[in-house]
CSV table of C-alpha atoms (C1' of nucleotides) and ligand atoms in Angstrom, one decimal:
chain,number,residue,atom,x,y,z
A,1,UNK,CA,-51.8,-46.6,-50.2
A,2,UNK,CA,-52.3,-49.9,-47.0
A,3,UNK,CA,-49.3,-51.8,-46.4
A,4,UNK,CA,-49.5,-55.0,-46.5
A,5,UNK,CA,-48.0,-54.8,-42.6
A,6,UNK,CA,-51.3,-53.4,-41.0
A,7,UNK,CA,-53.0,-54.9,-39.0
A,8,UNK,CA,-56.9,-55.3,-39.8
A,9,UNK,CA,-59.3,-53.6,-37.6
A,10,UNK,CA,-62.2,-55.7,-37.6
A,11,UNK,CA,-60.7,-57.6,-34.9
A,12,UNK,CA,-62.5,-57.2,-31.6
A,13,UNK,CA,-60.8,-56.5,-28.5
A,14,UNK,CA,-59.6,-60.7,-27.3
A,15,UNK,CA,-58.4,-61.0,-30.5
A,16,UNK,CA,-56.6,-57.8,-30.7
A,17,UNK,CA,-55.2,-58.5,-27.5
A,18,UNK,CA,-54.2,-61.7,-28.1
A,19,UNK,CA,-52.6,-60.6,-31.8
A,20,UNK,CA,-50.8,-57.9,-30.0
A,21,UNK,CA,-49.0,-59.6,-27.7
A,22,UNK,CA,-48.4,-62.2,-30.3
A,23,UNK,CA,-46.6,-59.6,-32.4
A,24,UNK,CA,-44.2,-58.2,-29.1
A,25,UNK,CA,-43.2,-61.6,-28.9
A,26,UNK,CA,-39.9,-62.4,-29.0
A,27,UNK,CA,-41.2,-66.1,-30.1
A,28,UNK,CA,-43.9,-68.8,-29.7
A,29,UNK,CA,-46.5,-68.5,-26.6
A,30,UNK,CA,-48.0,-71.3,-25.5
A,31,UNK,CA,-52.0,-70.1,-25.0
A,32,UNK,CA,-51.4,-69.7,-21.1
A,33,UNK,CA,-48.2,-67.8,-21.6
A,34,UNK,CA,-50.8,-65.0,-23.3
A,35,UNK,CA,-53.2,-65.3,-20.9
A,36,UNK,CA,-50.4,-64.5,-18.0
A,37,UNK,CA,-49.3,-61.6,-20.6
A,38,UNK,CA,-53.0,-60.4,-20.2
A,39,UNK,CA,-54.3,-60.5,-17.5
A,40,UNK,CA,-54.0,-56.7,-16.9
A,41,UNK,CA,-56.7,-56.8,-19.3
A,42,UNK,CA,-58.7,-58.6,-17.3
A,43,UNK,CA,-58.5,-61.4,-19.1
A,44,UNK,CA,-59.0,-64.7,-16.8
A,45,UNK,CA,-59.7,-68.0,-18.8
A,46,UNK,CA,-58.2,-69.8,-21.0
A,47,UNK,CA,-60.7,-70.4,-23.1
A,48,UNK,CA,-61.2,-66.7,-23.8
A,49,UNK,CA,-57.6,-66.6,-25.3
A,50,UNK,CA,-58.1,-69.6,-27.2
A,51,UNK,CA,-61.5,-68.5,-29.2
A,52,UNK,CA,-59.3,-65.0,-30.3
A,53,UNK,CA,-56.2,-68.1,-30.8
A,54,UNK,CA,-58.4,-70.2,-33.2
A,55,UNK,CA,-59.7,-67.0,-34.8
A,56,UNK,CA,-56.6,-65.6,-35.7
A,57,UNK,CA,-55.4,-68.7,-37.3
A,58,UNK,CA,-58.3,-69.2,-39.2
A,59,UNK,CA,-57.6,-65.5,-40.7
A,60,UNK,CA,-53.8,-66.4,-41.2
A,61,UNK,CA,-53.0,-63.8,-38.2
A,62,UNK,CA,-51.5,-66.4,-36.6
A,63,UNK,CA,-49.6,-69.7,-36.3
A,64,UNK,CA,-50.2,-72.7,-34.9
A,65,UNK,CA,-46.3,-74.5,-34.3
A,66,UNK,CA,-48.1,-78.6,-33.1
A,67,UNK,CA,-44.2,-79.7,-32.1
A,68,UNK,CA,-44.1,-77.1,-29.6
A,69,UNK,CA,-48.0,-76.4,-28.2
A,70,UNK,CA,-47.5,-72.9,-28.8
A,71,UNK,CA,-48.5,-69.9,-31.1
A,72,UNK,CA,-46.4,-67.0,-33.1
A,73,UNK,CA,-48.1,-63.6,-34.9
A,74,UNK,CA,-48.4,-64.5,-38.8
A,75,UNK,CA,-44.0,-63.0,-39.6
A,76,UNK,CA,-45.8,-61.2,-42.9
A,77,UNK,CA,-48.6,-62.3,-44.2
A,78,UNK,CA,-47.4,-63.5,-47.6
A,79,UNK,CA,-48.5,-66.5,-46.7
A,80,UNK,CA,-52.0,-66.3,-46.3
A,81,UNK,CA,-52.7,-68.2,-49.6
A,82,UNK,CA,-50.4,-70.3,-49.8
A,83,UNK,CA,-50.9,-73.9,-48.9
A,84,UNK,CA,-47.8,-74.7,-47.4
A,85,UNK,CA,-45.8,-73.4,-45.0
A,86,UNK,CA,-42.5,-74.5,-43.0
A,87,UNK,CA,-41.6,-73.2,-40.1
A,88,UNK,CA,-37.3,-73.3,-38.9
A,89,UNK,CA,-37.8,-73.3,-34.8
A,90,UNK,CA,-34.8,-72.4,-33.2
A,91,UNK,CA,-33.9,-74.7,-29.9
A,92,UNK,CA,-31.7,-72.1,-29.0
A,93,UNK,CA,-33.4,-69.2,-29.2
A,94,UNK,CA,-36.8,-69.8,-29.7
A,95,UNK,CA,-36.6,-67.5,-32.8
A,96,UNK,CA,-39.2,-69.0,-35.4
A,97,UNK,CA,-38.7,-68.0,-39.1
A,98,UNK,CA,-41.6,-69.2,-42.0
A,99,UNK,CA,-40.6,-69.5,-45.5
A,100,UNK,CA,-43.1,-71.0,-48.3
A,101,UNK,CA,-41.3,-72.8,-51.4
A,102,UNK,CA,-42.9,-73.9,-53.9
A,103,UNK,CA,-41.1,-77.0,-54.7
A,104,UNK,CA,-42.0,-79.1,-51.7
A,105,UNK,CA,-45.9,-77.9,-52.1
A,106,UNK,CA,-45.6,-79.1,-55.4
A,107,UNK,CA,-43.3,-82.5,-54.6
A,108,UNK,CA,-46.2,-83.0,-52.2
A,109,UNK,CA,-49.3,-83.0,-54.8
A,110,UNK,CA,-47.1,-85.4,-56.6
A,111,UNK,CA,-47.1,-87.9,-53.9
A,112,UNK,CA,-50.7,-87.5,-53.5
A,113,UNK,CA,-51.5,-87.4,-56.7
A,114,UNK,CA,-49.9,-90.7,-56.5
A,115,UNK,CA,-51.6,-92.2,-53.5
A,116,UNK,CA,-54.8,-90.5,-54.4
A,117,UNK,CA,-54.3,-89.0,-50.7
A,118,UNK,CA,-56.7,-85.3,-51.2
A,119,UNK,CA,-54.3,-83.0,-48.9
A,120,UNK,CA,-56.1,-80.7,-46.4
A,121,UNK,CA,-53.1,-79.0,-44.5
A,122,UNK,CA,-50.0,-79.3,-43.5
A,123,UNK,CA,-47.6,-78.6,-40.7
A,124,UNK,CA,-43.9,-79.0,-41.5
A,125,UNK,CA,-41.6,-77.8,-38.6
A,126,UNK,CA,-37.8,-77.6,-38.6
A,127,UNK,CA,-35.9,-78.0,-35.2
A,128,UNK,CA,-32.7,-76.8,-35.0
A,129,UNK,CA,-30.2,-73.7,-34.5
A,130,UNK,CA,-30.2,-70.4,-36.6
A,131,UNK,CA,-27.3,-68.8,-38.1
A,132,UNK,CA,-27.2,-66.3,-34.5
A,133,UNK,CA,-27.0,-69.0,-32.6
A,134,UNK,CA,-24.5,-71.1,-34.5
A,135,UNK,CA,-22.0,-68.1,-34.7
A,136,UNK,CA,-22.8,-67.2,-31.0
A,137,UNK,CA,-22.0,-70.7,-29.6
A,138,UNK,CA,-18.9,-71.4,-31.9
B,1,UNK,CA,-32.4,-115.2,-42.8
B,2,UNK,CA,-33.1,-111.9,-40.4
B,3,UNK,CA,-36.3,-109.9,-42.1
B,4,UNK,CA,-36.2,-106.1,-41.2
B,5,UNK,CA,-39.7,-106.7,-40.0
B,6,UNK,CA,-38.6,-108.7,-37.2
B,7,UNK,CA,-38.9,-107.2,-34.0
B,8,UNK,CA,-35.8,-106.7,-31.9
B,9,UNK,CA,-35.1,-109.4,-29.2
B,10,UNK,CA,-33.1,-106.9,-26.5
B,11,UNK,CA,-36.4,-104.7,-25.4
B,12,UNK,CA,-37.4,-105.1,-22.0
B,13,UNK,CA,-41.0,-105.7,-20.8
B,14,UNK,CA,-43.0,-102.5,-20.8
B,15,UNK,CA,-41.2,-101.5,-24.7
B,16,UNK,CA,-42.5,-104.7,-25.8
B,17,UNK,CA,-45.8,-104.0,-24.7
B,18,UNK,CA,-46.4,-100.7,-25.6
B,19,UNK,CA,-45.3,-101.5,-29.4
B,20,UNK,CA,-47.1,-104.4,-29.5
B,21,UNK,CA,-49.8,-102.4,-28.9
B,22,UNK,CA,-49.0,-99.4,-31.4
B,23,UNK,CA,-48.5,-102.5,-34.0
B,24,UNK,CA,-51.8,-104.1,-33.7
B,25,UNK,CA,-54.0,-100.7,-33.8
B,26,UNK,CA,-54.8,-100.0,-36.8
B,27,UNK,CA,-54.1,-96.2,-36.1
B,28,UNK,CA,-52.2,-93.5,-34.1
B,29,UNK,CA,-52.9,-93.8,-30.2
B,30,UNK,CA,-52.5,-91.6,-27.4
B,31,UNK,CA,-49.5,-92.1,-24.5
B,32,UNK,CA,-53.0,-92.6,-22.5
B,33,UNK,CA,-54.8,-94.9,-24.9
B,34,UNK,CA,-52.1,-96.8,-25.0
B,35,UNK,CA,-51.8,-97.4,-20.9
B,36,UNK,CA,-55.7,-97.8,-21.1
B,37,UNK,CA,-55.1,-100.7,-23.2
B,38,UNK,CA,-52.3,-101.9,-20.6
B,39,UNK,CA,-54.5,-101.9,-17.5
B,40,UNK,CA,-53.9,-105.5,-18.2
B,41,UNK,CA,-50.9,-105.9,-17.7
B,42,UNK,CA,-50.1,-104.4,-14.4
B,43,UNK,CA,-49.6,-100.7,-16.6
B,44,UNK,CA,-50.6,-98.6,-14.3
B,45,UNK,CA,-48.9,-94.8,-14.5
B,46,UNK,CA,-48.7,-92.6,-17.4
B,47,UNK,CA,-45.0,-92.5,-16.7
B,48,UNK,CA,-44.4,-96.1,-17.2
B,49,UNK,CA,-45.8,-95.7,-21.2
B,50,UNK,CA,-44.2,-92.4,-21.9
B,51,UNK,CA,-40.4,-93.6,-21.2
B,52,UNK,CA,-40.6,-96.9,-23.3
B,53,UNK,CA,-42.0,-94.4,-26.0
B,54,UNK,CA,-38.7,-92.7,-25.5
B,55,UNK,CA,-37.0,-95.1,-26.3
B,56,UNK,CA,-39.0,-96.5,-29.2
B,57,UNK,CA,-39.0,-93.2,-30.6
B,58,UNK,CA,-35.0,-92.7,-30.2
B,59,UNK,CA,-34.6,-96.0,-31.8
B,60,UNK,CA,-37.3,-95.2,-35.0
B,61,UNK,CA,-39.6,-98.1,-33.6
B,62,UNK,CA,-42.5,-95.5,-33.6
B,63,UNK,CA,-42.5,-92.3,-34.7
B,64,UNK,CA,-45.1,-89.5,-32.5
B,65,UNK,CA,-47.2,-87.3,-34.3
B,66,UNK,CA,-46.8,-83.9,-33.1
B,67,UNK,CA,-50.4,-82.8,-34.9
B,68,UNK,CA,-52.3,-85.7,-32.9
B,69,UNK,CA,-50.0,-85.7,-29.6
B,70,UNK,CA,-50.0,-89.4,-30.6
B,71,UNK,CA,-47.9,-92.1,-31.6
B,72,UNK,CA,-47.9,-95.2,-34.5
B,73,UNK,CA,-45.7,-97.8,-34.9
B,74,UNK,CA,-43.1,-97.4,-38.0
B,75,UNK,CA,-44.7,-98.8,-40.6
B,76,UNK,CA,-41.8,-100.7,-42.0
B,77,UNK,CA,-38.2,-99.8,-40.7
B,78,UNK,CA,-37.8,-98.6,-43.7
B,79,UNK,CA,-37.0,-94.5,-42.4
B,80,UNK,CA,-34.7,-95.5,-39.8
B,81,UNK,CA,-31.8,-93.9,-40.7
B,82,UNK,CA,-33.4,-91.3,-43.7
B,83,UNK,CA,-33.4,-87.6,-41.7
B,84,UNK,CA,-37.1,-87.2,-43.3
B,85,UNK,CA,-40.5,-88.7,-42.9
B,86,UNK,CA,-43.6,-87.2,-44.0
B,87,UNK,CA,-46.6,-88.3,-42.3
B,88,UNK,CA,-50.1,-88.3,-44.0
B,89,UNK,CA,-52.7,-89.0,-41.8
B,90,UNK,CA,-56.4,-89.7,-43.1
B,91,UNK,CA,-58.9,-87.6,-40.0
B,92,UNK,CA,-62.0,-89.7,-41.6
B,93,UNK,CA,-60.7,-93.3,-40.5
B,94,UNK,CA,-56.9,-92.4,-38.6
B,95,UNK,CA,-55.0,-94.7,-41.1
B,96,UNK,CA,-51.0,-92.2,-41.7
B,97,UNK,CA,-48.9,-93.2,-44.6
B,98,UNK,CA,-45.3,-92.4,-44.2
B,99,UNK,CA,-43.1,-91.9,-46.6
B,100,UNK,CA,-39.2,-90.6,-47.5
B,101,UNK,CA,-39.1,-88.2,-50.2
B,102,UNK,CA,-35.5,-87.3,-51.1
B,103,UNK,CA,-36.1,-84.3,-53.1
B,104,UNK,CA,-38.0,-82.4,-49.9
B,105,UNK,CA,-34.8,-83.3,-48.0
B,106,UNK,CA,-32.7,-82.0,-50.6
B,107,UNK,CA,-34.5,-78.6,-50.8
B,108,UNK,CA,-35.1,-78.4,-47.0
B,109,UNK,CA,-31.1,-78.6,-46.7
B,110,UNK,CA,-30.5,-75.6,-49.4
B,111,UNK,CA,-32.9,-73.5,-47.7
B,112,UNK,CA,-30.9,-74.3,-44.3
B,113,UNK,CA,-27.5,-73.9,-46.2
B,114,UNK,CA,-28.8,-70.5,-47.6
B,115,UNK,CA,-30.0,-69.3,-44.3
B,116,UNK,CA,-27.5,-71.0,-42.2
B,117,UNK,CA,-30.0,-72.3,-40.1
B,118,UNK,CA,-28.4,-76.3,-39.0
B,119,UNK,CA,-31.5,-78.8,-39.3
B,120,UNK,CA,-31.8,-81.4,-36.1
B,121,UNK,CA,-34.8,-83.1,-37.3
B,122,UNK,CA,-38.3,-82.3,-39.3
B,123,UNK,CA,-41.8,-83.0,-38.8
B,124,UNK,CA,-44.4,-82.6,-41.6
B,125,UNK,CA,-47.5,-84.0,-40.7
B,126,UNK,CA,-50.0,-84.2,-44.0
B,127,UNK,CA,-53.6,-83.9,-42.9
B,128,UNK,CA,-56.6,-85.3,-45.2
B,129,UNK,CA,-58.7,-88.1,-46.7
B,130,UNK,CA,-57.1,-91.2,-48.0
B,131,UNK,CA,-58.2,-92.9,-51.2
B,132,UNK,CA,-59.8,-95.6,-49.8
B,133,UNK,CA,-62.4,-93.1,-47.2
B,134,UNK,CA,-62.6,-90.7,-50.6
B,135,UNK,CA,-63.9,-94.0,-52.7
B,136,UNK,CA,-66.5,-94.9,-49.9
B,137,UNK,CA,-67.8,-91.2,-49.6
B,138,UNK,CA,-67.9,-90.6,-53.7
C,1,DA,C1',-88.8,-54.9,-31.4
C,2,DA,C1',-87.6,-59.3,-32.6
C,3,DC,C1',-84.4,-62.5,-34.5
C,4,DG,C1',-80.2,-65.1,-35.7
C,5,DA,C1',-75.3,-64.8,-35.5
C,6,DT,C1',-71.1,-64.4,-33.6
C,7,DA,C1',-68.4,-62.9,-29.3
C,8,DT,C1',-67.3,-62.8,-24.2
C,9,DG,C1',-68.0,-64.8,-19.4
C,10,DT,C1',-67.5,-67.9,-16.0
C,11,DT,C1',-66.8,-73.1,-13.7
C,12,DA,C1',-65.9,-77.1,-14.5
C,13,DT,C1',-63.8,-80.8,-16.3
C,14,DG,C1',-60.4,-83.3,-19.8
C,15,DT,C1',-56.4,-84.9,-22.2
C,16,DT,C1',-51.2,-84.8,-22.2
C,17,DA,C1',-46.9,-84.7,-20.4
C,18,DT,C1',-43.6,-83.9,-17.0
C,19,DT,C1',-41.0,-84.6,-11.7
C,20,DA,C1',-39.3,-85.6,-7.3
C,21,DC,C1',-38.5,-90.1,-5.1
C,22,DG,C1',-36.5,-94.5,-4.0
C,23,DC,C1',-36.1,-98.9,-5.6
C,24,DT,C1',-34.7,-103.0,-8.4
C,25,DT,C1',-31.7,-105.5,-11.8
C,26,DG,C1',-27.9,-106.2,-14.7
C,27,DC,C1',-23.3,-106.0,-15.4
C,28,DG,C1',-17.8,-105.2,-15.1
C,29,DG,C1',-14.0,-104.6,-11.9
C,30,DC,C1',-12.4,-105.6,-7.8
D,1,DG,C1',-18.6,-113.1,-3.8
D,2,DC,C1',-19.3,-108.2,-3.1
D,3,DC,C1',-19.0,-102.6,-4.5
D,4,DG,C1',-20.6,-99.5,-7.3
D,5,DC,C1',-22.9,-97.7,-11.5
D,6,DA,C1',-26.6,-97.3,-15.2
D,7,DA,C1',-30.7,-98.4,-17.2
D,8,DG,C1',-35.2,-99.6,-15.8
D,9,DC,C1',-39.2,-99.8,-13.0
D,10,DG,C1',-43.1,-98.4,-9.6
D,11,DT,C1',-46.0,-94.6,-7.7
D,12,DA,C1',-47.4,-90.8,-6.9
D,13,DA,C1',-48.0,-85.6,-7.3
D,14,DT,C1',-48.6,-82.1,-10.1
D,15,DA,C1',-48.1,-79.4,-14.3
D,16,DA,C1',-48.9,-77.8,-18.8
D,17,DC,C1',-52.2,-77.7,-22.7
D,18,DA,C1',-57.3,-77.7,-24.1
D,19,DT,C1',-62.5,-78.1,-24.1
D,20,DA,C1',-67.9,-78.7,-22.4
D,21,DA,C1',-71.8,-76.7,-20.9
D,22,DC,C1',-74.5,-72.8,-20.0
D,23,DA,C1',-75.5,-67.9,-19.9
D,24,DT,C1',-75.6,-63.1,-20.9
D,25,DA,C1',-73.8,-59.5,-24.0
D,26,DT,C1',-73.5,-57.4,-28.3
D,27,DC,C1',-74.2,-55.6,-33.0
D,28,DG,C1',-76.6,-55.8,-37.6
D,29,DT,C1',-80.6,-57.4,-40.2
D,30,DT,C1',-85.5,-57.2,-41.2
E,201,ZN,ZN1,-47.7,-66.4,-41.6
E,202,ZN,ZN1,-31.6,-68.6,-32.3
E,203,ZN,ZN1,-40.8,-95.3,-39.4
E,204,ZN,ZN1,-59.8,-92.9,-44.1
DNA sequence: AACGATATGTTATGTTATTACGCTTGCGGC
DNA sequence: GCCGCAAGCGTAATAACATAACATATCGTT
């Protein structure tokens, strides 16, 4: 049976290269970081990376972290249909944890309904220290 | 009696100019937008604006919107000691509404405690359409 | 084959943010 | 007063992030 982690097969070459780079990385990468890693594969211009990233983000295979101007591969495809994903970003090791929370989403919906605001998308990014790094620092 | 909207008196000239510009603006401004508006007052270099913005953001007098790479004046100083502020940004008119929500903050705290993550700061930005713009479009 | 839609490659440019360096100003201790 | 420090300021240069504009290529449909 197909497993939810399977990489889609209909990606273009550039999209596959970019997603592969993100997946192989321990943490978020900027578009230019990605470009540098893919020079050996023939990529030369930022736009090649940005175009691939656009598609990957559209499909939920990657996420943009606004507070870092960087990108990560989706951790586990749990989230593609959920409206709100929160990211916990460790300032120390760069690791990114992603999670979806219905309570927060519902609360946001309540706020929006009250004020007549139509929510189109939400970014939530939490900066701090992960458990591992806290343990090491202790 | 002192009112919470009073502008602090211990700002430097550059800080005052930048905060004034933000306060006068209907929507968020980028650092370079601010710079352009302040050329007549003698400001010449991005750094002059960025330095002022750093201080203003530190003091909670202005906020940075990560998803726009832009800045707004704090709407009403209600938030300076609260950990989490959410911003609702209208894609149509640019208006930014800010609010603090204890439920969301508590929920986030719960998630963090569970995973051993130490939250240092959170950015939450909601993109969509404000009530006014929805009414106009109808 | 003709067409449209999507993807690509390339160059140039635009926008946002920081580094590095030196000068000035305000202030407490002497 | 004068020293020494901390904070602020001015300027130039550069780094980092993102898009515009245009030409070509690839693929499925008719
Ligand atoms: Zn995801
Ligand atoms: Zn960590
Ligand atoms: Zn505020
Ligand atoms: Zn609006």
